[in-house]
Protein backbone atom coordinates (compact mmCIF):
# COMPACT_ATOMS: atom_id res chain seq x y z
CA UNK A 1 0.00 0.00 0.00
CA UNK A 2 1.31 3.44 -0.92
CA UNK A 3 1.23 6.16 1.69
CA UNK A 4 0.87 9.55 0.08
CA UNK A 5 2.77 12.37 1.70
CA UNK A 6 3.58 15.83 0.46
CA UNK A 7 7.11 14.73 -0.35
CA UNK A 8 5.88 11.90 -2.58
CA UNK A 9 3.47 14.25 -4.35
CA UNK A 10 6.19 16.85 -4.94
CA UNK A 11 8.58 14.10 -6.11
CA UNK A 12 6.03 12.82 -8.62
CA UNK A 13 5.40 16.39 -9.79
CA UNK A 14 9.13 17.05 -10.30
CA UNK A 15 9.67 13.78 -12.15
CA UNK A 16 6.54 14.30 -14.24
CA UNK A 17 7.61 17.79 -15.31
CA UNK A 18 11.09 16.55 -16.20
CA UNK A 19 9.67 13.58 -18.08
CA UNK A 20 7.32 15.81 -20.07
CA UNK A 21 10.17 18.20 -20.89
CA UNK A 22 12.40 15.32 -21.96
CA UNK A 23 9.74 13.90 -24.26
CA UNK A 24 9.13 17.32 -25.80
CA UNK A 25 12.88 17.73 -26.34
CA UNK A 26 13.13 14.30 -27.99
CA UNK A 27 10.26 15.02 -30.35
CA UNK A 28 11.75 18.33 -31.47
CA UNK A 29 14.92 18.87 -33.41
CA UNK A 30 17.28 19.99 -30.70
CA UNK A 31 21.02 19.66 -30.34
CA UNK A 32 21.01 18.23 -26.79
CA UNK A 33 19.37 14.89 -27.58
CA UNK A 34 21.77 12.96 -25.31
CA UNK A 35 20.77 15.15 -22.39
CA UNK A 36 17.09 14.71 -23.30
CA UNK A 37 17.52 10.92 -23.26
CA UNK A 38 19.26 11.17 -19.89
CA UNK A 39 16.47 13.40 -18.60
CA UNK A 40 13.76 10.94 -19.65
CA UNK A 41 15.64 7.96 -18.20
CA UNK A 42 16.40 9.59 -14.85
CA UNK A 43 12.90 11.06 -14.50
CA UNK A 44 11.35 7.65 -15.21
CA UNK A 45 13.65 5.97 -12.68
CA UNK A 46 12.81 8.67 -10.15
CA UNK A 47 9.10 7.93 -10.63
CA UNK A 48 9.75 4.22 -10.14
CA UNK A 49 11.87 4.80 -7.04
CA UNK A 50 9.13 6.95 -5.49
CA UNK A 51 6.77 3.97 -5.38
CA UNK A 52 9.07 0.94 -5.09
CA UNK A 53 12.09 -0.01 -3.04
CA UNK A 54 15.22 -0.15 -5.17
CA UNK A 55 18.66 -1.35 -4.00
CA UNK A 56 20.58 0.84 -1.55
CA UNK A 57 22.44 3.35 -3.75
CA UNK A 58 19.46 3.91 -6.08
CA UNK A 59 17.19 5.96 -3.86
CA UNK A 60 14.88 8.80 -4.75
CA UNK A 61 17.48 11.22 -3.38
CA UNK A 62 20.13 9.82 -5.76
CA UNK A 63 17.87 10.16 -8.79
CA UNK A 64 16.81 13.66 -7.69
CA UNK A 65 20.46 14.73 -7.51
CA UNK A 66 21.21 13.31 -10.97
CA UNK A 67 18.06 14.91 -12.37
CA UNK A 68 19.09 18.23 -10.82
CA UNK A 69 22.44 18.05 -12.64
CA UNK A 70 20.81 17.15 -15.96
CA UNK A 71 18.26 19.97 -15.64
CA UNK A 72 21.00 22.47 -14.84
CA UNK A 73 22.98 21.34 -17.88
CA UNK A 74 19.90 21.66 -20.08
CA UNK A 75 19.29 25.14 -18.77
CA UNK A 76 22.87 26.37 -19.05
CA UNK A 77 23.98 24.79 -22.33
CA UNK A 78 22.94 26.75 -25.38
CA UNK A 79 20.40 25.17 -27.64
CA UNK A 80 17.99 26.28 -30.25
CA UNK A 81 14.26 26.12 -29.78
CA UNK A 82 11.20 28.12 -29.05
CA UNK A 83 11.16 31.02 -26.59
CA UNK A 84 9.07 29.31 -23.91
CA UNK A 85 11.24 26.18 -23.81
CA UNK A 86 13.13 27.04 -20.59
CA UNK A 87 9.87 27.52 -18.64
CA UNK A 88 9.30 23.79 -18.20
CA UNK A 89 12.96 23.20 -17.31
CA UNK A 90 12.92 26.01 -14.74
CA UNK A 91 9.70 24.78 -13.13
CA UNK A 92 11.03 21.20 -12.97
CA UNK A 93 14.31 22.52 -11.56
CA UNK A 94 12.59 24.50 -8.80
CA UNK A 95 10.34 21.62 -7.75
CA UNK A 96 13.22 19.15 -7.92
CA UNK A 97 15.35 21.47 -5.78
CA UNK A 98 12.65 21.31 -3.11
CA UNK A 99 12.78 17.51 -3.30
CA UNK A 100 16.59 17.44 -2.99
CA UNK A 101 16.74 19.89 -0.11
CA UNK A 102 13.90 18.22 1.79
CA UNK A 103 15.31 14.72 1.27
CA UNK A 104 18.75 15.85 2.46
CA UNK A 105 17.22 17.40 5.57
CA UNK A 106 18.44 20.90 4.71
CA UNK A 107 14.94 22.30 4.24
CA UNK A 108 12.22 21.76 6.82
CA UNK A 109 8.69 22.39 5.60
CA UNK A 110 6.02 21.60 8.20
CA UNK A 111 3.93 18.63 7.10
CA UNK A 112 6.37 17.65 4.37
CA UNK A 113 8.73 14.74 4.77
mmCIF file of C-alpha atoms in Angstrom, residues 61-109:
data_model
loop_
_atom_site.group_PDB
_atom_site.id
_atom_site.type_symbol
_atom_site.label_atom_id
_atom_site.label_comp_id
_atom_site.label_asym_id
_atom_site.label_seq_id
_atom_site.Cartn_x
_atom_site.Cartn_y
_atom_site.Cartn_z
ATOM 1 C CA UNK A 61 17.476 11.224 -3.376
ATOM 2 C CA UNK A 62 20.126 9.823 -5.757
ATOM 3 C CA UNK A 63 17.869 10.161 -8.790
ATOM 4 C CA UNK A 64 16.807 13.661 -7.685
ATOM 5 C CA UNK A 65 20.465 14.733 -7.515
ATOM 6 C CA UNK A 66 21.209 13.310 -10.970
ATOM 7 C CA UNK A 67 18.060 14.911 -12.372
ATOM 8 C CA UNK A 68 19.094 18.234 -10.822
ATOM 9 C CA UNK A 69 22.439 18.047 -12.635
ATOM 10 C CA UNK A 70 20.807 17.152 -15.963
ATOM 11 C CA UNK A 71 18.259 19.967 -15.642
ATOM 12 C CA UNK A 72 21.005 22.467 -14.842
ATOM 13 C CA UNK A 73 22.982 21.337 -17.880
ATOM 14 C CA UNK A 74 19.904 21.661 -20.083
ATOM 15 C CA UNK A 75 19.286 25.144 -18.766
ATOM 16 C CA UNK A 76 22.874 26.373 -19.053
ATOM 17 C CA UNK A 77 23.979 24.786 -22.331
ATOM 18 C CA UNK A 78 22.945 26.749 -25.383
ATOM 19 C CA UNK A 79 20.403 25.172 -27.644
ATOM 20 C CA UNK A 80 17.990 26.281 -30.253
ATOM 21 C CA UNK A 81 14.264 26.116 -29.782
ATOM 22 C CA UNK A 82 11.196 28.122 -29.054
ATOM 23 C CA UNK A 83 11.163 31.025 -26.593
ATOM 24 C CA UNK A 84 9.075 29.312 -23.910
ATOM 25 C CA UNK A 85 11.236 26.183 -23.812
ATOM 26 C CA UNK A 86 13.125 27.042 -20.591
ATOM 27 C CA UNK A 87 9.874 27.522 -18.642
ATOM 28 C CA UNK A 88 9.302 23.788 -18.202
ATOM 29 C CA UNK A 89 12.955 23.204 -17.314
ATOM 30 C CA UNK A 90 12.923 26.005 -14.737
ATOM 31 C CA UNK A 91 9.702 24.777 -13.133
ATOM 32 C CA UNK A 92 11.029 21.200 -12.973
ATOM 33 C CA UNK A 93 14.313 22.519 -11.561
ATOM 34 C CA UNK A 94 12.590 24.504 -8.804
ATOM 35 C CA UNK A 95 10.337 21.616 -7.752
ATOM 36 C CA UNK A 96 13.223 19.146 -7.923
ATOM 37 C CA UNK A 97 15.354 21.472 -5.784
ATOM 38 C CA UNK A 98 12.653 21.315 -3.110
ATOM 39 C CA UNK A 99 12.779 17.505 -3.302
ATOM 40 C CA UNK A 100 16.586 17.443 -2.994
ATOM 41 C CA UNK A 101 16.740 19.894 -0.108
ATOM 42 C CA UNK A 102 13.900 18.217 1.786
ATOM 43 C CA UNK A 103 15.308 14.719 1.270
ATOM 44 C CA UNK A 104 18.749 15.846 2.456
ATOM 45 C CA UNK A 105 17.223 17.403 5.565
ATOM 46 C CA UNK A 106 18.445 20.899 4.713
ATOM 47 C CA UNK A 107 14.940 22.299 4.242
ATOM 48 C CA UNK A 108 12.223 21.765 6.815
ATOM 49 C CA UNK A 109 8.689 22.393 5.599
#
